mmCIF file of C-alpha atoms in Angstrom:
data_model
loop_
_atom_site.group_PDB
_atom_site.id
_atom_site.type_symbol
_atom_site.label_atom_id
_atom_site.label_comp_id
_atom_site.label_asym_id
_atom_site.label_seq_id
_atom_site.Cartn_x
_atom_site.Cartn_y
_atom_site.Cartn_z
ATOM 1 C CA MET A 1 124.640 154.421 104.362
ATOM 2 C CA LYS A 2 122.839 154.174 101.020
ATOM 3 C CA MET A 3 125.725 152.301 99.506
ATOM 4 C CA THR A 4 125.621 149.837 102.388
ATOM 5 C CA LYS A 5 121.756 149.293 101.936
ATOM 6 C CA ARG A 6 122.427 148.642 98.128
ATOM 7 C CA VAL A 7 125.132 146.153 98.927
ATOM 8 C CA PHE A 8 122.930 144.282 101.288
ATOM 9 C CA SER A 9 119.952 144.412 98.795
ATOM 10 C CA LEU A 10 122.235 142.984 96.011
ATOM 11 C CA LEU A 11 123.487 140.130 98.363
ATOM 12 C CA PHE A 12 119.904 139.254 99.348
ATOM 13 C CA ALA A 13 118.798 139.148 95.708
ATOM 14 C CA VAL A 14 121.745 136.730 94.800
ATOM 15 C CA ALA A 15 120.913 134.526 97.781
ATOM 16 C CA ILE A 16 117.300 134.174 96.591
ATOM 17 C CA LEU A 17 118.301 133.260 93.073
ATOM 18 C CA LEU A 18 120.819 130.657 94.454
ATOM 19 C CA SER A 19 118.053 129.146 96.645
ATOM 20 C CA LEU A 20 115.681 128.874 93.657
ATOM 21 C CA ALA A 21 118.284 127.289 91.504
ATOM 22 C CA ALA A 22 118.866 124.694 94.161
ATOM 23 C CA ILE A 23 115.263 123.391 94.033
ATOM 24 C CA PRO A 24 114.829 120.251 91.858
ATOM 25 C CA ALA A 25 113.298 121.166 88.561
ATOM 26 C CA PHE A 26 110.784 118.804 86.890
ATOM 27 C CA ALA A 27 109.044 119.234 83.500
ATOM 28 C CA ALA A 28 105.510 119.242 85.087
ATOM 29 C CA LYS A 29 103.560 118.609 88.342
ATOM 30 C CA PRO A 30 101.716 115.497 87.499
ATOM 31 C CA THR A 31 99.025 115.737 90.119
ATOM 32 C CA SER A 32 97.882 119.188 88.955
ATOM 33 C CA ASP A 33 94.867 117.372 87.408
ATOM 34 C CA GLY A 34 94.797 114.266 89.542
ATOM 35 C CA ARG A 35 96.618 112.001 87.166
ATOM 36 C CA ILE A 36 98.774 109.068 88.321
ATOM 37 C CA ILE A 37 99.741 107.990 84.805
ATOM 38 C CA VAL A 38 101.994 110.773 83.649
ATOM 39 C CA ASP A 39 103.184 110.235 80.181
ATOM 40 C CA ASN A 40 105.629 113.192 79.549
ATOM 41 C CA ALA A 41 107.560 110.992 77.070
ATOM 42 C CA ASP A 42 104.399 110.335 74.971
ATOM 43 C CA LEU A 43 104.877 106.480 75.144
ATOM 44 C CA PHE A 44 101.144 105.718 75.338
ATOM 45 C CA THR A 45 98.255 106.407 73.066
ATOM 46 C CA ASP A 46 95.361 108.162 74.736
ATOM 47 C CA PRO A 47 93.254 104.989 75.146
ATOM 48 C CA GLN A 48 96.184 103.146 76.628
ATOM 49 C CA ALA A 49 96.801 106.030 79.123
ATOM 50 C CA SER A 50 93.153 106.136 80.066
ATOM 51 C CA GLU A 51 93.011 102.303 80.597
ATOM 52 C CA LEU A 52 96.186 102.409 82.772
ATOM 53 C CA GLU A 53 94.809 105.304 84.730
ATOM 54 C CA SER A 54 91.594 103.415 85.634
ATOM 55 C CA LEU A 55 93.508 100.238 86.387
ATOM 56 C CA ALA A 56 95.980 101.921 88.727
ATOM 57 C CA LYS A 57 93.168 103.778 90.562
ATOM 58 C CA GLU A 58 91.136 100.553 90.959
ATOM 59 C CA GLN A 59 94.016 98.440 92.144
ATOM 60 C CA GLY A 60 95.635 101.089 94.328
ATOM 61 C CA ALA A 61 92.397 101.615 96.196
ATOM 62 C CA LYS A 62 92.588 97.966 97.372
ATOM 63 C CA GLN A 63 95.807 98.734 99.176
ATOM 64 C CA ASP A 64 95.380 102.435 100.156
ATOM 65 C CA CYS A 65 98.410 103.059 97.888
ATOM 66 C CA ASP A 66 98.923 105.344 94.899
ATOM 67 C CA ILE A 67 100.264 103.160 92.026
ATOM 68 C CA ILE A 68 102.075 105.576 89.582
ATOM 69 C CA VAL A 69 103.612 105.335 86.220
ATOM 70 C CA TYR A 70 105.700 108.386 85.278
ATOM 71 C CA THR A 71 107.530 108.664 81.900
ATOM 72 C CA THR A 72 110.210 111.296 80.870
ATOM 73 C CA THR A 73 112.698 112.105 78.235
ATOM 74 C CA ASP A 74 114.843 114.132 80.591
ATOM 75 C CA LEU A 75 116.205 113.247 84.059
ATOM 76 C CA ALA A 76 117.296 116.863 84.584
ATOM 77 C CA GLY A 77 120.772 115.769 85.748
ATOM 78 C CA TYR A 78 119.456 113.426 88.399
ATOM 79 C CA SER A 79 119.869 109.634 88.699
ATOM 80 C CA ALA A 80 116.798 107.518 87.876
ATOM 81 C CA GLN A 81 116.500 106.804 91.625
ATOM 82 C CA SER A 82 116.692 110.392 92.690
ATOM 83 C CA TYR A 83 114.312 111.537 90.094
ATOM 84 C CA ALA A 84 111.710 108.761 90.888
ATOM 85 C CA ASP A 85 111.989 109.662 94.654
ATOM 86 C CA TYR A 86 111.560 113.307 94.041
ATOM 87 C CA CYS A 87 108.446 112.624 92.105
ATOM 88 C CA HIS A 88 106.846 111.103 95.314
ATOM 89 C CA ILE A 89 107.875 114.050 97.415
ATOM 90 C CA LYS A 90 106.570 116.748 94.977
ATOM 91 C CA ASN A 91 103.435 115.135 93.659
ATOM 92 C CA TYR A 92 101.873 112.256 95.605
ATOM 93 C CA ASN A 93 100.687 110.888 98.802
ATOM 94 C CA GLU A 94 103.093 109.389 101.279
ATOM 95 C CA ASN A 95 101.984 105.724 100.560
ATOM 96 C CA SER A 96 102.815 105.136 96.891
ATOM 97 C CA VAL A 97 104.891 102.956 94.486
ATOM 98 C CA LEU A 98 106.105 104.507 91.297
ATOM 99 C CA LEU A 99 107.523 103.162 88.040
ATOM 100 C CA LEU A 100 109.825 105.652 86.267
ATOM 101 C CA ILE A 101 110.507 105.073 82.596
ATOM 102 C CA SER A 102 113.143 107.311 81.210
ATOM 103 C CA VAL A 103 113.948 107.189 77.466
ATOM 104 C CA ALA A 104 116.490 109.941 77.679
ATOM 105 C CA GLY A 105 119.347 107.578 76.531
ATOM 106 C CA GLU A 106 119.889 105.266 73.511
ATOM 107 C CA ALA A 107 118.214 101.850 73.496
ATOM 108 C CA GLY A 108 120.130 99.492 75.982
ATOM 109 C CA ASN A 109 121.193 102.447 78.033
ATOM 110 C CA ARG A 110 117.725 103.823 79.067
ATOM 111 C CA ASP A 111 116.677 103.810 82.759
ATOM 112 C CA PHE A 112 113.794 102.439 84.697
ATOM 113 C CA HIS A 113 113.318 102.507 88.446
ATOM 114 C CA ILE A 114 110.635 101.220 90.881
ATOM 115 C CA SER A 115 110.378 103.538 93.894
ATOM 116 C CA THR A 116 108.398 102.808 97.088
ATOM 117 C CA HIS A 117 107.368 105.354 99.714
ATOM 118 C CA GLY A 118 105.530 105.192 103.086
ATOM 119 C CA ASP A 119 103.774 101.960 103.886
ATOM 120 C CA CYS A 120 104.597 100.585 100.445
ATOM 121 C CA ILE A 121 108.215 100.269 101.474
ATOM 122 C CA ASN A 122 107.131 97.373 103.745
ATOM 123 C CA LYS A 123 104.412 96.096 101.511
ATOM 124 C CA LEU A 124 106.834 95.440 98.614
ATOM 125 C CA LYS A 125 109.862 93.413 99.638
ATOM 126 C CA ASP A 126 113.245 93.469 97.818
ATOM 127 C CA SER A 127 112.771 90.036 96.294
ATOM 128 C CA GLU A 128 109.237 91.045 95.116
ATOM 129 C CA ILE A 129 110.543 94.226 93.495
ATOM 130 C CA ASP A 130 113.186 92.129 91.780
ATOM 131 C CA ASP A 131 110.378 89.745 90.442
ATOM 132 C CA ILE A 132 108.484 92.756 89.079
ATOM 133 C CA LYS A 133 111.509 94.119 87.405
ATOM 134 C CA ASP A 134 112.183 90.713 85.743
ATOM 135 C CA ALA A 135 108.514 90.641 84.697
ATOM 136 C CA ILE A 136 108.501 94.058 82.924
ATOM 137 C CA LEU A 137 112.107 94.122 81.485
ATOM 138 C CA PRO A 138 111.343 92.049 78.241
ATOM 139 C CA SER A 139 108.403 94.516 77.395
ATOM 140 C CA LEU A 140 110.592 97.529 78.097
ATOM 141 C CA LYS A 141 113.355 96.313 75.960
ATOM 142 C CA SER A 142 110.965 95.672 73.134
ATOM 143 C CA GLY A 143 109.372 99.097 73.406
ATOM 144 C CA ASN A 144 106.045 97.849 74.637
ATOM 145 C CA TYR A 145 105.741 100.341 77.405
ATOM 146 C CA TYR A 146 101.935 99.870 77.740
ATOM 147 C CA ALA A 147 102.417 96.152 78.481
ATOM 148 C CA ALA A 148 105.252 96.900 80.874
ATOM 149 C CA SER A 149 103.195 99.449 82.831
ATOM 150 C CA LYS A 150 100.211 97.232 82.958
ATOM 151 C CA GLU A 151 102.295 94.341 84.373
ATOM 152 C CA PHE A 152 103.779 96.690 86.863
ATOM 153 C CA ILE A 153 100.401 97.708 88.241
ATOM 154 C CA ASN A 154 99.069 94.181 88.368
ATOM 155 C CA LYS A 155 102.303 92.692 89.955
ATOM 156 C CA SER A 156 102.479 95.423 92.669
ATOM 157 C CA VAL A 157 99.029 94.692 93.833
ATOM 158 C CA GLU A 158 99.618 90.894 93.657
ATOM 159 C CA TYR A 159 102.711 91.066 95.823
ATOM 160 C CA MET A 160 101.381 93.442 98.392
ATOM 161 C CA ALA A 161 100.018 91.879 101.634
ATOM 162 C CA PRO A 162 96.237 92.283 102.001
ATOM 163 C CA HIS A 163 95.326 95.586 103.654
ATOM 164 C CA LEU A 164 93.285 94.794 106.840
ATOM 165 C CA LYS A 165 91.548 97.227 109.008
ATOM 166 C CA TRP A 166 92.625 97.394 112.653
ATOM 167 C CA TYR A 167 89.474 95.673 113.902
ATOM 168 C CA MET A 168 89.711 92.632 111.559
ATOM 169 C CA LEU A 169 92.241 90.586 113.501
ATOM 170 C CA PRO A 170 90.383 90.647 116.776
ATOM 171 C CA LEU A 171 87.235 89.834 115.018
ATOM 172 C CA ALA A 172 88.727 86.967 113.324
ATOM 173 C CA ILE A 173 90.117 85.556 116.512
ATOM 174 C CA ILE A 174 86.655 85.875 118.249
ATOM 175 C CA ILE A 175 84.895 84.136 115.312
ATOM 176 C CA GLY A 176 87.638 81.360 115.272
ATOM 177 C CA PHE A 177 87.201 80.864 119.015
ATOM 178 C CA VAL A 178 83.419 80.457 118.758
ATOM 179 C CA ILE A 179 83.663 77.989 115.952
ATOM 180 C CA ALA A 180 86.271 75.922 117.738
ATOM 181 C CA MET A 181 84.120 75.758 120.914
ATOM 182 C CA LEU A 182 81.087 74.580 119.007
ATOM 183 C CA ILE A 183 83.125 71.872 117.224
ATOM 184 C CA MET A 184 84.785 70.687 120.537
ATOM 185 C CA SER A 185 81.360 70.693 122.188
ATOM 186 C CA ALA A 186 79.951 68.471 119.397
ATOM 187 C CA ILE A 187 82.931 66.065 119.639
ATOM 188 C CA ARG A 188 82.717 65.944 123.471
ATOM 189 C CA LYS A 189 79.067 64.717 123.224
ATOM 190 C CA LYS A 190 80.134 61.699 121.217
ATOM 191 C CA LEU A 191 82.877 60.528 123.596
ATOM 192 C CA THR A 192 82.424 57.544 125.813
ATOM 193 C CA THR A 193 83.280 58.086 129.548
ATOM 194 C CA VAL A 194 86.176 55.665 130.483
ATOM 195 C CA GLU A 195 88.366 55.304 133.594
ATOM 196 C CA MET A 196 92.134 55.317 133.564
ATOM 197 C CA GLN A 197 93.766 51.838 134.159
ATOM 198 C CA HIS A 198 96.849 51.739 136.491
ATOM 199 C CA GLY A 199 98.415 48.783 134.738
ATOM 200 C CA ALA A 200 98.800 47.569 131.147
ATOM 201 C CA LYS A 201 97.514 43.994 131.776
ATOM 202 C CA ASN A 202 94.065 44.798 130.608
ATOM 203 C CA TYR A 203 95.216 45.957 127.318
ATOM 204 C CA VAL A 204 97.230 42.852 126.468
ATOM 205 C CA ARG A 205 95.640 39.732 124.998
ATOM 206 C CA MET A 206 96.552 36.709 127.068
ATOM 207 C CA GLY A 207 99.285 34.514 125.334
ATOM 208 C CA SER A 208 99.954 37.175 122.568
ATOM 209 C CA MET A 209 103.310 38.303 123.979
ATOM 210 C CA ASN A 210 106.128 36.528 125.705
ATOM 211 C CA VAL A 211 108.977 38.776 126.768
ATOM 212 C CA THR A 212 112.044 36.790 128.014
ATOM 213 C CA ALA A 213 114.636 39.564 128.195
ATOM 214 C CA SER A 214 115.072 43.211 127.225
ATOM 215 C CA ARG A 215 117.969 45.705 127.393
ATOM 216 C CA ASP A 216 118.706 49.242 126.046
ATOM 217 C CA THR A 217 122.089 49.584 124.309
ATOM 218 C CA TYR A 218 123.421 53.095 123.573
ATOM 219 C CA LEU A 219 125.758 52.937 120.502
ATOM 220 C CA TYR A 220 126.395 56.488 119.169
ATOM 221 C CA SER A 221 124.812 59.606 117.987
ATOM 222 C CA THR A 222 125.489 61.981 115.091
ATOM 223 C CA VAL A 223 124.701 65.680 115.414
ATOM 224 C CA THR A 224 124.627 67.733 112.217
ATOM 225 C CA LYS A 225 124.316 71.524 112.481
ATOM 226 C CA THR A 226 123.086 73.709 109.593
ATOM 227 C CA ALA A 227 123.247 77.396 109.786
ATOM 228 C CA LYS A 228 119.774 79.121 109.271
ATOM 229 C CA PRO A 229 119.928 81.395 106.340
ATOM 230 C CA LYS A 230 119.254 85.048 107.370
ATOM 231 C CA SER A 231 116.196 86.481 105.999
ATOM 232 C CA ASN A 232 116.539 89.347 103.413
ATOM 233 C CA SER A 233 112.832 89.841 102.970
ATOM 234 C CA ASP A 234 112.372 93.414 104.051
ATOM 235 C CA SER A 235 112.813 96.122 101.454
ATOM 236 C CA SER A 236 116.139 98.054 101.903
ATOM 237 C CA THR A 237 115.676 101.805 102.202
ATOM 238 C CA HIS A 238 117.498 104.957 101.464
ATOM 239 C CA SER A 239 116.947 108.698 102.033
ATOM 240 C CA THR A 240 116.180 111.388 99.368
ATOM 241 C CA GLY A 241 115.281 114.849 100.385
ATOM 242 C CA GLY A 242 114.928 113.930 103.976
ATOM 243 C CA SER A 243 112.369 111.125 103.227
ATOM 244 C CA SER A 244 112.794 107.349 103.228
ATOM 245 C CA PHE A 245 112.351 105.296 100.076
ATOM 246 C CA GLY A 246 112.786 101.677 98.894
ATOM 247 C CA GLY A 247 113.026 100.069 95.491
ATOM 248 C CA SER A 248 115.557 99.575 92.748
ATOM 249 C CA GLY A 249 115.924 99.796 88.977
ATOM 250 C CA GLY A 250 118.127 99.177 86.005
ATOM 251 C CA LYS A 251 118.841 99.772 82.296
ATOM 252 C CA PHE A 252 116.960 98.570 79.226
#
């Protein structure tokens, strides 16, 4: 009986250890002190990190979205996409967009990834994420990570649709209706009352037109059909850790 208990205890301990080993490991929890600029790779000076932090918080507040820059020297065996996605899950609010800069590899083979989560998946379309990538890539390649991060923050907010409260649309419709009624009322007062004529003779100057014959001749018609291109404006999504994410990345 005692031997059986020992065997079960040993098996239970092994199961616990295997479970802990399966949990993704990251170097630090970036939100432990409220930071959204997490420079584990020491790519920014202290003033640069402070300025980026202020800019990201200010711009993110406009969209109810966390704008995050996360740098690392170790992807812990994950792809850049998975690592960036897990940063959202472990550390930030649901609505967030994150730029991951990984300098784990050699120049030309380093990774960056833009990951969107929650409402930010729909706020940033695939084409807009591609534009942001094109905008920051030259700075990443030249090692100017501060400029790349600042461009990422500004471009993200620039491309996001304005965030409207639920009551703004009905209010705008009511205001527009009232303005339209006032304008139409003012125009109506200036109109002269006229009566409809049942013939066209009163509108034709005598002797100005002499029609001797008329006919309609149908010759031919040409119909050209052009396929309407399908829209690819919405951001594609994928799943990581049971949550949905958008975005894409590349090498630098």
